[in-house]
mmCIF file of C-alpha atoms and ligand atoms in Angstrom:
data_model
loop_
_atom_site.group_PDB
_atom_site.id
_atom_site.type_symbol
_atom_site.label_atom_id
_atom_site.label_comp_id
_atom_site.label_asym_id
_atom_site.label_seq_id
_atom_site.Cartn_x
_atom_site.Cartn_y
_atom_site.Cartn_z
ATOM 1 C CA MET A 172 51.018 -277.156 -49.168
ATOM 2 C CA ARG A 173 50.894 -276.181 -52.854
ATOM 3 C CA ILE A 174 53.966 -276.938 -54.913
ATOM 4 C CA ALA A 175 54.421 -275.797 -58.524
ATOM 5 C CA PHE A 176 56.765 -278.056 -60.498
ATOM 6 C CA PHE A 177 58.440 -276.689 -63.618
ATOM 7 C CA ASP A 178 60.057 -278.494 -66.560
ATOM 8 C CA THR A 179 58.336 -281.724 -65.588
ATOM 9 C CA LYS A 180 58.195 -285.002 -67.442
ATOM 10 C CA PRO A 181 56.037 -288.068 -66.681
ATOM 11 C CA TYR A 182 58.796 -289.660 -64.574
ATOM 12 C CA ASP A 183 58.945 -286.592 -62.269
ATOM 13 C CA ARG A 184 55.224 -286.834 -61.673
ATOM 14 C CA ASN A 185 55.375 -290.593 -60.990
ATOM 15 C CA TYR A 186 58.221 -290.385 -58.497
ATOM 16 C CA PHE A 187 56.922 -287.312 -56.634
ATOM 17 C CA GLU A 188 53.405 -288.714 -56.371
ATOM 18 C CA ALA A 189 54.774 -292.022 -55.102
ATOM 19 C CA GLY A 190 57.112 -290.168 -52.703
ATOM 20 C CA ALA A 191 54.264 -288.127 -51.229
ATOM 21 C CA ARG A 192 52.432 -291.353 -50.357
ATOM 22 C CA GLN A 193 55.305 -292.563 -48.165
ATOM 23 C CA GLU A 194 54.780 -292.931 -44.421
ATOM 24 C CA GLU A 195 57.276 -290.176 -43.543
ATOM 25 C CA PHE A 196 55.025 -287.585 -45.221
ATOM 26 C CA SER A 197 51.750 -288.819 -43.744
ATOM 27 C CA ASP A 198 51.409 -285.583 -41.734
ATOM 28 C CA MET A 199 51.730 -283.411 -44.879
ATOM 29 C CA ARG A 200 49.035 -282.472 -47.380
ATOM 30 C CA PHE A 201 50.851 -281.828 -50.628
ATOM 31 C CA GLU A 202 49.042 -280.397 -53.630
ATOM 32 C CA PHE A 203 51.094 -280.655 -56.797
ATOM 33 C CA SER A 204 50.786 -278.606 -60.008
ATOM 34 C CA PHE A 205 52.994 -280.035 -62.764
ATOM 35 C CA PHE A 206 53.968 -277.629 -65.526
ATOM 36 C CA GLU A 207 55.851 -278.778 -68.596
ATOM 37 C CA SER A 208 57.219 -275.281 -69.283
ATOM 38 C CA LYS A 209 60.626 -274.325 -68.051
ATOM 39 C CA LEU A 210 60.676 -271.662 -65.372
ATOM 40 C CA ASN A 211 61.679 -268.207 -66.631
ATOM 41 C CA PRO A 212 60.360 -264.643 -66.297
ATOM 42 C CA ALA A 213 57.570 -265.398 -68.783
ATOM 43 C CA THR A 214 56.293 -268.531 -67.020
ATOM 44 C CA ALA A 215 56.875 -267.511 -63.383
ATOM 45 C CA ALA A 216 53.267 -266.265 -63.095
ATOM 46 C CA LEU A 217 52.099 -269.905 -63.264
ATOM 47 C CA ALA A 218 53.442 -270.295 -59.721
ATOM 48 C CA LYS A 219 51.104 -267.649 -58.301
ATOM 49 C CA GLY A 220 49.280 -269.029 -55.277
ATOM 50 C CA HIS A 221 51.883 -271.740 -54.612
ATOM 51 C CA GLU A 222 54.115 -271.475 -51.556
ATOM 52 C CA VAL A 223 56.798 -273.644 -53.093
ATOM 53 C CA VAL A 224 58.355 -273.915 -56.536
ATOM 54 C CA CYS A 225 60.187 -277.092 -57.481
ATOM 55 C CA ALA A 226 62.716 -276.344 -60.220
ATOM 56 C CA PHE A 227 65.277 -278.295 -62.242
ATOM 57 C CA VAL A 228 68.646 -277.734 -63.911
ATOM 58 C CA ASN A 229 67.482 -275.751 -66.940
ATOM 59 C CA ASP A 230 64.982 -273.532 -65.178
ATOM 60 C CA LYS A 231 66.163 -269.939 -65.207
ATOM 61 C CA LEU A 232 66.078 -268.472 -61.714
ATOM 62 C CA ASP A 233 67.394 -265.033 -62.549
ATOM 63 C CA ALA A 234 66.502 -261.755 -60.823
ATOM 64 C CA LYS A 235 63.370 -261.205 -62.958
ATOM 65 C CA THR A 236 62.024 -264.705 -62.347
ATOM 66 C CA ILE A 237 62.680 -264.361 -58.624
ATOM 67 C CA GLU A 238 60.908 -261.014 -58.511
ATOM 68 C CA ALA A 239 57.862 -262.536 -60.215
ATOM 69 C CA LEU A 240 57.861 -265.610 -57.963
ATOM 70 C CA SER A 241 58.143 -263.472 -54.860
ATOM 71 C CA ALA A 242 55.294 -261.225 -56.026
ATOM 72 C CA GLY A 243 53.178 -264.357 -56.565
ATOM 73 C CA GLY A 244 53.680 -265.491 -52.963
ATOM 74 C CA VAL A 245 56.394 -268.128 -53.407
ATOM 75 C CA LYS A 246 58.411 -268.599 -50.210
ATOM 76 C CA LEU A 247 60.620 -271.559 -51.020
ATOM 77 C CA ILE A 248 62.465 -272.776 -54.114
ATOM 78 C CA ALA A 249 63.128 -276.496 -53.827
ATOM 79 C CA LEU A 250 65.656 -277.437 -56.485
ATOM 80 C CA ARG A 251 65.328 -281.086 -57.434
ATOM 81 C CA CYS A 252 69.003 -281.212 -58.405
ATOM 82 C CA ALA A 253 72.430 -280.737 -56.856
ATOM 83 C CA GLY A 254 73.848 -277.911 -59.014
ATOM 84 C CA TYR A 255 72.552 -274.373 -58.440
ATOM 85 C CA ASN A 256 74.460 -272.367 -61.053
ATOM 86 C CA ASN A 257 71.084 -271.415 -62.590
ATOM 87 C CA VAL A 258 70.014 -269.478 -59.477
ATOM 88 C CA ASP A 259 70.886 -265.833 -58.844
ATOM 89 C CA LEU A 260 71.602 -266.376 -55.148
ATOM 90 C CA GLN A 261 72.160 -262.699 -54.481
ATOM 91 C CA ALA A 262 68.821 -261.725 -56.025
ATOM 92 C CA VAL A 263 66.992 -264.389 -54.054
ATOM 93 C CA TRP A 264 68.510 -263.463 -50.694
ATOM 94 C CA GLY A 265 65.977 -261.973 -48.305
ATOM 95 C CA LYS A 266 63.059 -262.942 -50.546
ATOM 96 C CA ILE A 267 62.857 -266.710 -51.014
ATOM 97 C CA HIS A 268 64.759 -269.574 -49.396
ATOM 98 C CA VAL A 269 66.507 -272.030 -51.716
ATOM 99 C CA VAL A 270 67.062 -275.687 -50.930
ATOM 100 C CA ARG A 271 68.510 -278.418 -53.086
ATOM 101 C CA VAL A 272 69.193 -282.150 -53.181
ATOM 102 C CA PRO A 273 72.953 -282.249 -52.645
ATOM 103 C CA ALA A 274 73.298 -285.954 -53.389
ATOM 104 C CA TYR A 275 70.749 -288.375 -54.748
ATOM 105 C CA SER A 276 72.815 -291.011 -56.407
ATOM 106 C CA PRO A 277 76.386 -290.013 -57.086
ATOM 107 C CA HIS A 278 76.730 -293.609 -58.314
ATOM 108 C CA ALA A 279 74.200 -292.933 -61.090
ATOM 109 C CA VAL A 280 76.300 -290.063 -62.460
ATOM 110 C CA ALA A 281 79.683 -291.751 -62.049
ATOM 111 C CA GLU A 282 78.412 -294.942 -63.685
ATOM 112 C CA HIS A 283 77.027 -292.915 -66.603
ATOM 113 C CA ALA A 284 80.418 -291.232 -67.035
ATOM 114 C CA ALA A 285 81.999 -294.702 -67.149
ATOM 115 C CA ALA A 286 79.356 -295.810 -69.677
ATOM 116 C CA LEU A 287 80.068 -292.804 -71.916
ATOM 117 C CA LEU A 288 83.774 -293.549 -71.722
ATOM 118 C CA GLN A 289 83.542 -297.222 -72.624
ATOM 119 C CA THR A 290 80.903 -296.674 -75.321
ATOM 120 C CA LEU A 291 83.169 -294.162 -77.024
ATOM 121 C CA ASN A 292 86.387 -296.031 -76.410
ATOM 122 C CA ARG A 293 85.064 -299.322 -77.814
ATOM 123 C CA ARG A 294 82.814 -297.649 -80.435
ATOM 124 C CA ILE A 295 79.758 -299.497 -79.093
ATOM 125 C CA HIS A 296 77.417 -296.813 -80.477
ATOM 126 C CA THR A 297 78.779 -297.370 -83.994
ATOM 127 C CA ALA A 298 78.725 -301.163 -83.640
ATOM 128 C CA TYR A 299 75.104 -301.069 -82.444
ATOM 129 C CA ASN A 300 73.985 -299.153 -85.527
ATOM 130 C CA ARG A 301 76.065 -301.318 -87.862
ATOM 131 C CA THR A 302 74.764 -304.671 -86.678
ATOM 132 C CA ARG A 303 71.169 -303.418 -86.801
ATOM 133 C CA ASP A 304 71.818 -302.620 -90.475
ATOM 134 C CA GLY A 305 73.240 -306.083 -91.087
ATOM 135 C CA ASN A 306 76.787 -304.683 -91.260
ATOM 136 C CA PHE A 307 79.030 -306.997 -89.267
ATOM 137 C CA THR A 308 82.397 -305.421 -90.174
ATOM 138 C CA LEU A 309 84.919 -304.287 -87.561
ATOM 139 C CA THR A 310 86.849 -301.682 -89.529
ATOM 140 C CA GLY A 311 87.025 -298.425 -87.594
ATOM 141 C CA LEU A 312 85.998 -300.008 -84.300
ATOM 142 C CA VAL A 313 89.467 -300.437 -82.784
ATOM 143 C CA GLY A 314 89.476 -299.335 -79.141
ATOM 144 C CA ARG A 315 92.170 -299.179 -76.456
ATOM 145 C CA ASP A 316 92.604 -301.143 -73.240
ATOM 146 C CA LEU A 317 91.876 -298.894 -70.287
ATOM 147 C CA TYR A 318 94.120 -301.088 -68.169
ATOM 148 C CA GLY A 319 97.433 -299.344 -67.589
ATOM 149 C CA LYS A 320 96.245 -295.992 -69.004
ATOM 150 C CA THR A 321 95.866 -292.779 -67.006
ATOM 151 C CA ALA A 322 92.624 -291.110 -65.937
ATOM 152 C CA GLY A 323 92.483 -287.492 -64.731
ATOM 153 C CA ILE A 324 89.543 -286.630 -62.486
ATOM 154 C CA ILE A 325 88.808 -282.925 -61.967
ATOM 155 C CA GLY A 326 86.636 -282.432 -58.884
ATOM 156 C CA THR A 327 86.948 -285.188 -56.308
ATOM 157 C CA GLY A 328 83.684 -284.747 -54.447
ATOM 158 C CA LYS A 329 81.056 -287.452 -54.237
ATOM 159 C CA ILE A 330 80.820 -288.251 -57.964
ATOM 160 C CA GLY A 331 84.484 -287.777 -58.878
ATOM 161 C CA LYS A 332 85.583 -290.146 -56.115
ATOM 162 C CA ILE A 333 83.224 -292.890 -57.268
ATOM 163 C CA LEU A 334 84.391 -292.593 -60.872
ATOM 164 C CA ALA A 335 88.033 -292.604 -59.738
ATOM 165 C CA THR A 336 87.326 -295.821 -57.836
ATOM 166 C CA ILE A 337 85.584 -297.402 -60.848
ATOM 167 C CA LEU A 338 88.459 -296.503 -63.181
ATOM 168 C CA HIS A 339 90.995 -297.699 -60.633
ATOM 169 C CA GLY A 340 89.088 -300.992 -60.831
ATOM 170 C CA PHE A 341 89.823 -301.103 -64.574
ATOM 171 C CA GLY A 342 93.506 -300.920 -63.662
ATOM 172 C CA MET A 343 93.985 -297.273 -64.592
ATOM 173 C CA LYS A 344 96.471 -294.919 -62.966
ATOM 174 C CA ILE A 345 94.492 -292.090 -61.344
ATOM 175 C CA LEU A 346 95.470 -288.395 -61.304
ATOM 176 C CA LEU A 347 93.303 -286.051 -59.272
ATOM 177 C CA ASP A 348 92.557 -282.346 -59.023
ATOM 178 C CA ASP A 349 90.438 -280.513 -56.460
ATOM 179 C CA LEU A 350 90.501 -277.201 -54.628
ATOM 180 C CA TYR A 351 90.442 -279.271 -51.429
ATOM 181 C CA PRO A 352 92.496 -282.433 -51.993
ATOM 182 C CA ASP A 353 91.536 -285.530 -50.006
ATOM 183 C CA GLN A 354 94.894 -287.228 -49.601
ATOM 184 C CA ALA A 355 93.478 -290.185 -47.682
ATOM 185 C CA PHE A 356 91.167 -290.942 -50.607
ATOM 186 C CA ALA A 357 94.026 -290.574 -53.100
ATOM 187 C CA GLN A 358 96.083 -293.028 -51.101
ATOM 188 C CA SER A 359 93.232 -295.519 -50.908
ATOM 189 C CA ILE A 360 93.239 -295.922 -54.708
ATOM 190 C CA GLY A 361 96.935 -295.327 -55.274
ATOM 191 C CA GLY A 362 96.060 -292.004 -56.920
ATOM 192 C CA GLU A 363 97.869 -288.688 -56.825
ATOM 193 C CA TYR A 364 96.820 -285.028 -56.682
ATOM 194 C CA VAL A 365 98.773 -283.216 -59.373
ATOM 195 C CA SER A 366 98.762 -279.801 -61.023
ATOM 196 C CA ARG A 367 96.025 -279.237 -63.603
ATOM 197 C CA GLU A 368 98.720 -278.910 -66.310
ATOM 198 C CA ARG A 369 100.183 -282.297 -65.460
ATOM 199 C CA LEU A 370 96.731 -283.863 -65.343
ATOM 200 C CA TYR A 371 95.959 -282.529 -68.840
ATOM 201 C CA ALA A 372 99.333 -283.578 -70.223
ATOM 202 C CA GLU A 373 99.380 -287.147 -68.884
ATOM 203 C CA SER A 374 95.763 -288.318 -68.944
ATOM 204 C CA ASP A 375 94.177 -290.577 -71.559
ATOM 205 C CA VAL A 376 90.787 -289.860 -70.005
ATOM 206 C CA ILE A 377 89.832 -286.510 -68.462
ATOM 207 C CA SER A 378 86.535 -286.410 -66.605
ATOM 208 C CA LEU A 379 84.953 -283.265 -65.125
ATOM 209 C CA HIS A 380 83.150 -283.449 -61.790
ATOM 210 C CA CYS A 381 83.354 -279.962 -60.312
ATOM 211 C CA PRO A 382 80.491 -277.474 -60.149
ATOM 212 C CA LEU A 383 80.299 -274.615 -62.641
ATOM 213 C CA THR A 384 81.536 -271.420 -60.997
ATOM 214 C CA PRO A 385 82.682 -268.094 -62.498
ATOM 215 C CA GLU A 386 86.289 -269.219 -61.868
ATOM 216 C CA ASN A 387 86.112 -272.471 -63.772
ATOM 217 C CA LYS A 388 83.857 -271.481 -66.675
ATOM 218 C CA TYR A 389 85.557 -272.766 -69.854
ATOM 219 C CA MET A 390 88.266 -274.599 -67.891
ATOM 220 C CA ILE A 391 88.520 -276.740 -71.038
ATOM 221 C CA ASN A 392 89.398 -274.214 -73.724
ATOM 222 C CA ALA A 393 91.681 -273.818 -76.757
ATOM 223 C CA GLU A 394 94.749 -273.460 -74.524
ATOM 224 C CA THR A 395 94.046 -276.372 -72.194
ATOM 225 C CA LEU A 396 93.016 -278.625 -75.114
ATOM 226 C CA LYS A 397 96.468 -277.971 -76.599
ATOM 227 C CA LEU A 398 98.059 -279.491 -73.477
ATOM 228 C CA MET A 399 96.192 -282.792 -73.885
ATOM 229 C CA LYS A 400 97.371 -285.994 -75.520
ATOM 230 C CA LYS A 401 95.999 -286.940 -78.932
ATOM 231 C CA SER A 402 94.735 -290.082 -77.232
ATOM 232 C CA ALA A 403 92.681 -288.124 -74.679
ATOM 233 C CA ILE A 404 88.966 -288.681 -74.304
ATOM 234 C CA VAL A 405 87.157 -285.856 -72.473
ATOM 235 C CA ILE A 406 84.089 -286.776 -70.436
ATOM 236 C CA ASN A 407 81.777 -284.109 -69.050
ATOM 237 C CA THR A 408 78.856 -284.968 -66.793
ATOM 238 C CA GLY A 409 79.431 -281.795 -64.715
ATOM 239 C CA ARG A 410 78.036 -278.698 -66.408
ATOM 240 C CA GLY A 411 78.219 -277.611 -70.056
ATOM 241 C CA GLY A 412 79.861 -274.281 -69.240
ATOM 242 C CA LEU A 413 82.996 -276.045 -68.020
ATOM 243 C CA ILE A 414 83.888 -276.515 -71.701
ATOM 244 C CA ASP A 415 84.283 -273.909 -74.426
ATOM 245 C CA THR A 416 82.387 -276.022 -76.949
ATOM 246 C CA LYS A 417 83.625 -274.133 -80.013
ATOM 247 C CA ALA A 418 87.207 -274.853 -78.956
ATOM 248 C CA LEU A 419 86.270 -278.498 -78.377
ATOM 249 C CA VAL A 420 84.766 -278.727 -81.884
ATOM 250 C CA ASP A 421 87.994 -277.288 -83.336
ATOM 251 C CA ALA A 422 90.107 -279.776 -81.415
ATOM 252 C CA LEU A 423 87.933 -282.687 -82.586
ATOM 253 C CA LYS A 424 87.945 -281.427 -86.181
ATOM 254 C CA ASN A 425 91.714 -281.282 -86.163
ATOM 255 C CA GLY A 426 92.219 -284.626 -84.430
ATOM 256 C CA LYS A 427 93.795 -282.989 -81.362
ATOM 257 C CA ILE A 428 91.947 -285.322 -78.983
ATOM 258 C CA ARG A 429 90.440 -288.771 -79.438
ATOM 259 C CA GLY A 430 86.827 -288.065 -78.524
ATOM 260 C CA ALA A 431 84.319 -286.518 -76.164
ATOM 261 C CA GLY A 432 81.510 -287.996 -74.094
ATOM 262 C CA LEU A 433 79.142 -285.259 -73.018
ATOM 263 C CA ASP A 434 76.061 -285.403 -70.857
ATOM 264 C CA VAL A 435 75.858 -281.621 -70.605
ATOM 265 C CA TYR A 436 76.183 -278.769 -73.094
ATOM 266 C CA GLU A 437 76.536 -275.068 -72.421
ATOM 267 C CA GLU A 438 73.385 -274.146 -74.401
ATOM 268 C CA GLU A 439 71.461 -277.267 -73.420
ATOM 269 C CA ASP A 440 68.414 -275.432 -72.083
ATOM 270 C CA GLN A 441 67.261 -274.831 -75.680
ATOM 271 C CA TYR A 442 67.234 -278.538 -76.553
ATOM 272 C CA PHE A 443 67.716 -281.026 -73.741
ATOM 273 C CA PHE A 444 64.707 -282.954 -72.420
ATOM 274 C CA GLU A 445 62.667 -282.050 -75.532
ATOM 275 C CA ASP A 446 61.837 -283.896 -78.763
ATOM 276 C CA LYS A 447 63.317 -281.717 -81.504
ATOM 277 C CA SER A 448 63.570 -284.499 -84.069
ATOM 278 C CA MET A 449 61.115 -282.862 -86.490
ATOM 279 C CA GLU A 450 62.952 -279.505 -86.577
ATOM 280 C CA PRO A 451 66.307 -278.414 -87.963
ATOM 281 C CA ILE A 452 68.881 -277.893 -85.216
ATOM 282 C CA ARG A 453 69.487 -274.152 -85.289
ATOM 283 C CA ASP A 454 72.421 -274.259 -82.900
ATOM 284 C CA ASP A 455 75.333 -274.719 -85.321
ATOM 285 C CA VAL A 456 77.775 -275.768 -82.598
ATOM 286 C CA LEU A 457 75.451 -278.487 -81.339
ATOM 287 C CA ALA A 458 74.677 -279.611 -84.901
ATOM 288 C CA ARG A 459 78.401 -279.928 -85.616
ATOM 289 C CA LEU A 460 79.099 -281.665 -82.332
ATOM 290 C CA ILE A 461 76.611 -284.481 -82.857
ATOM 291 C CA GLN A 462 77.955 -285.158 -86.355
ATOM 292 C CA PHE A 463 81.303 -286.392 -85.059
ATOM 293 C CA PRO A 464 81.525 -290.182 -84.899
ATOM 294 C CA ASN A 465 83.796 -289.789 -81.882
ATOM 295 C CA VAL A 466 81.381 -287.640 -79.874
ATOM 296 C CA LEU A 467 78.700 -289.178 -77.748
ATOM 297 C CA LEU A 468 76.083 -286.785 -76.456
ATOM 298 C CA THR A 469 73.409 -287.689 -73.944
ATOM 299 C CA SER A 470 70.756 -285.258 -72.862
ATOM 300 C CA HIS A 471 71.641 -284.601 -69.200
ATOM 301 C CA GLN A 472 70.559 -288.123 -68.292
ATOM 302 C CA ALA A 473 73.432 -289.160 -66.023
ATOM 303 C CA PHE A 474 71.204 -288.836 -62.957
ATOM 304 C CA LEU A 475 68.326 -290.823 -64.472
ATOM 305 C CA THR A 476 68.115 -294.043 -62.481
ATOM 306 C CA GLU A 477 65.248 -295.411 -60.414
ATOM 307 C CA GLU A 478 67.286 -294.955 -57.251
ATOM 308 C CA ALA A 479 68.155 -291.336 -58.031
ATOM 309 C CA LEU A 480 64.592 -290.337 -58.989
ATOM 310 C CA GLY A 481 63.244 -291.902 -55.789
ATOM 311 C CA GLU A 482 65.838 -290.113 -53.694
ATOM 312 C CA ILE A 483 65.314 -286.769 -55.462
ATOM 313 C CA ALA A 484 61.594 -286.928 -54.667
ATOM 314 C CA ARG A 485 62.163 -288.039 -51.072
ATOM 315 C CA VAL A 486 64.795 -285.390 -50.237
ATOM 316 C CA SER A 487 62.919 -282.592 -52.043
ATOM 317 C CA LEU A 488 59.720 -283.377 -50.126
ATOM 318 C CA ASP A 489 61.679 -283.659 -46.885
ATOM 319 C CA ASN A 490 63.246 -280.228 -47.549
ATOM 320 C CA VAL A 491 59.742 -278.813 -48.018
ATOM 321 C CA ARG A 492 58.445 -280.581 -44.897
ATOM 322 C CA ARG A 493 61.307 -279.216 -42.782
ATOM 323 C CA TRP A 494 60.647 -275.718 -44.054
ATOM 324 C CA LYS A 495 56.922 -275.959 -43.376
ATOM 325 C CA LYS A 496 57.454 -277.347 -39.861
ATOM 326 C CA GLY A 497 60.227 -274.850 -39.050
ATOM 327 C CA GLU A 498 62.735 -277.662 -38.463
ATOM 328 C CA PRO A 499 66.464 -277.075 -39.029
ATOM 329 C CA GLN A 500 67.086 -276.882 -42.730
ATOM 330 C CA ILE A 501 70.013 -278.994 -43.866
ATOM 331 C CA ASN A 502 70.085 -278.397 -47.592
ATOM 332 C CA GLU A 503 69.801 -274.647 -47.917
ATOM 333 C CA ILE A 504 72.055 -272.679 -50.249
ATOM 334 C CA CYS A 505 72.831 -269.056 -49.572
ATOM 335 C CA TYR A 506 75.086 -266.596 -51.263
ATOM 336 C CA ARG A 507 76.824 -265.737 -48.008
ATOM 337 C CA CYS A 508 78.236 -269.248 -47.822
ATOM 338 C CA VAL A 509 79.062 -269.187 -51.518
ATOM 339 C CA ASP A 510 80.878 -265.868 -51.048
ATOM 340 C CA ALA A 511 82.753 -267.345 -48.118
ATOM 341 C CA GLY A 512 84.220 -269.903 -50.520
ATOM 342 C CA LYS A 513 82.017 -272.730 -49.335
ATOM 343 C CA ALA A 514 80.114 -273.058 -52.594
ATOM 344 C CA SER A 515 80.163 -276.808 -52.665
ATOM 345 C CA SER A 516 80.249 -277.495 -48.957
ATOM 346 C CA CYS A 517 77.697 -274.965 -47.755
ATOM 347 C CA ALA A 518 74.951 -277.518 -47.396
ATOM 348 C CA LYS A 519 77.002 -280.483 -46.348
ATOM 349 C CA THR A 520 79.152 -279.012 -43.597
ATOM 350 C CA THR A 521 77.075 -276.253 -42.078
ATOM 351 C CA GLU A 522 73.917 -278.084 -41.198
ATOM 352 C CA GLY A 523 71.249 -275.667 -40.107
ATOM 353 C CA ARG A 524 73.583 -272.740 -40.240
ATOM 354 C CA CYS A 525 72.208 -270.928 -43.264
ATOM 355 C CA TRP A 526 68.692 -271.287 -41.968
ATOM 356 C CA ALA A 527 69.674 -270.004 -38.549
ATOM 357 C CA GLU A 528 71.575 -267.058 -40.007
ATOM 358 C CA SER A 529 68.993 -265.988 -42.517
ATOM 359 C CA LYS A 530 66.486 -264.214 -40.350
ATOM 360 C CA HIS A 531 64.369 -262.812 -43.111
HETATM 361 P P1 NAI B 824 80.522 -282.332 -54.732
HETATM 362 O O1 NAI B 824 80.171 -281.012 -54.163
HETATM 363 O O2 NAI B 824 80.472 -283.540 -53.878
HETATM 364 O O3 NAI B 824 82.001 -282.267 -55.373
HETATM 365 C C1 NAI B 824 82.455 -281.219 -56.178
HETATM 366 C C2 NAI B 824 83.947 -281.118 -55.965
HETATM 367 O O4 NAI B 824 84.474 -280.184 -56.912
HETATM 368 C C3 NAI B 824 84.329 -280.619 -54.556
HETATM 369 O O5 NAI B 824 85.246 -281.512 -53.969
HETATM 370 C C4 NAI B 824 84.956 -279.254 -54.841
HETATM 371 O O6 NAI B 824 85.986 -278.927 -53.922
HETATM 372 C C5 NAI B 824 85.487 -279.435 -56.255
HETATM 373 N N1 NAI B 824 85.716 -278.205 -56.979
HETATM 374 C C6 NAI B 824 84.970 -277.066 -56.969
HETATM 375 N N2 NAI B 824 85.507 -276.170 -57.812
HETATM 376 C C7 NAI B 824 86.620 -276.752 -58.359
HETATM 377 C C8 NAI B 824 87.597 -276.333 -59.285
HETATM 378 N N3 NAI B 824 87.552 -275.115 -59.833
HETATM 379 N N4 NAI B 824 88.587 -277.195 -59.582
HETATM 380 C C9 NAI B 824 88.659 -278.426 -59.034
HETATM 381 N N5 NAI B 824 87.752 -278.875 -58.150
HETATM 382 C C10 NAI B 824 86.741 -278.056 -57.818
HETATM 383 O O7 NAI B 824 79.584 -282.495 -56.027
HETATM 384 P P2 NAI B 824 79.153 -283.836 -56.763
HETATM 385 O O8 NAI B 824 77.908 -284.371 -56.153
HETATM 386 O O9 NAI B 824 80.318 -284.721 -56.917
HETATM 387 O O10 NAI B 824 78.722 -283.244 -58.199
HETATM 388 C C11 NAI B 824 79.657 -282.622 -59.056
HETATM 389 C C12 NAI B 824 78.904 -281.883 -60.154
HETATM 390 O O11 NAI B 824 78.246 -282.823 -60.989
HETATM 391 C C13 NAI B 824 77.758 -280.973 -59.655
HETATM 392 O O12 NAI B 824 78.230 -279.691 -59.280
HETATM 393 C C14 NAI B 824 76.854 -280.896 -60.849
HETATM 394 O O13 NAI B 824 77.213 -279.764 -61.622
HETATM 395 C C15 NAI B 824 77.149 -282.179 -61.620
HETATM 396 N N6 NAI B 824 76.020 -283.107 -61.637
HETATM 397 C C16 NAI B 824 75.577 -283.569 -62.842
HETATM 398 C C17 NAI B 824 74.524 -284.454 -62.938
HETATM 399 C C18 NAI B 824 74.049 -284.997 -64.241
HETATM 400 O O14 NAI B 824 72.975 -285.618 -64.307
HETATM 401 N N7 NAI B 824 74.800 -284.825 -65.323
HETATM 402 C C19 NAI B 824 73.823 -284.885 -61.723
HETATM 403 C C20 NAI B 824 74.418 -284.418 -60.492
HETATM 404 C C21 NAI B 824 75.456 -283.529 -60.468
#
């Protein structure tokens, strides 16, 4: 079973090799090829002769890439991530099956969002640099108690719910927004589903946890930023395209919001996961963004915990095993489900259904 991995780093290799040695895969003979290049039309030929491609968040699975993969004999794309906005599901239909890892450690991502928030709020990043330089002053480091403030969580799936629970633990009032509200959850933390406008207007912290879809691209834009409090901190561990970054830069420049903690950026595929420290940053928006003292940018690392990497490897290999053995597939994504408005629940509520329906 030959699997071509794209956009790989040493930790991917370590966790997948360790995963393959586990007892549950003793009946499988995996052969791994690890490529550092991102997957795109120009690199797709590297997958020739592999039945499976294992891709990550910044691999480009557009129609051209899919055509090239299909021509090279690839039968399965195993995404080692939850989001699948980088896959042209319509182009892939009928050619290659797509599976993903719907949840590996929602705690990892929610805890990172909380870390971004508190680092920014209490200026820990600035304090760290100051004390290392022998500067022990406190001027400019004044934060705010989270206790008694309001947090707005957009997207109350697995990750959003965990963050809401964490922030409730800080003593925050919780406002929620989701296409499918979970009232029982809201009640359990004394939270409330409110209109998006009210969430923007009342929240001191706004954290994004919905997938990127054509409908919610740029949900944070010049207009919605205007609705926010000056005290608002925006946290995004969802997808970069949820925010119109130019509008965010304007709002930060003009002091319209208090700060932004970002683990994702709309043009991140050009920079994230790579060492660009010896080159000028040619993306002017990114260059401006990282200059702000009240912006904290991490390089799509919210998922990066031991637990999550272990689970990503285990579930990805299990997806491949199920496919190879013809067992019911539980993590497939198909555009029919997405079109039917089940974009985020396709894999979790229709176990086996996509596989059974897709007789190609
Ligand atoms: P999930 O599928 O459990 O929850 C997503 C929720 O968003 C669902 O309840 C859905 O109904 C809701 N939703 C969809 N569209 C919406 C909209 N327009 N407005 C409001 N709510 C909407 O997904 P999960 O596991 O909580 O992950 C959320 C997102 O986090 C993923 O889609 C992915 O983009 C991102 N992510 C980021 C990671 C990182 O390392 N930074 C790692 C894992 C996921």
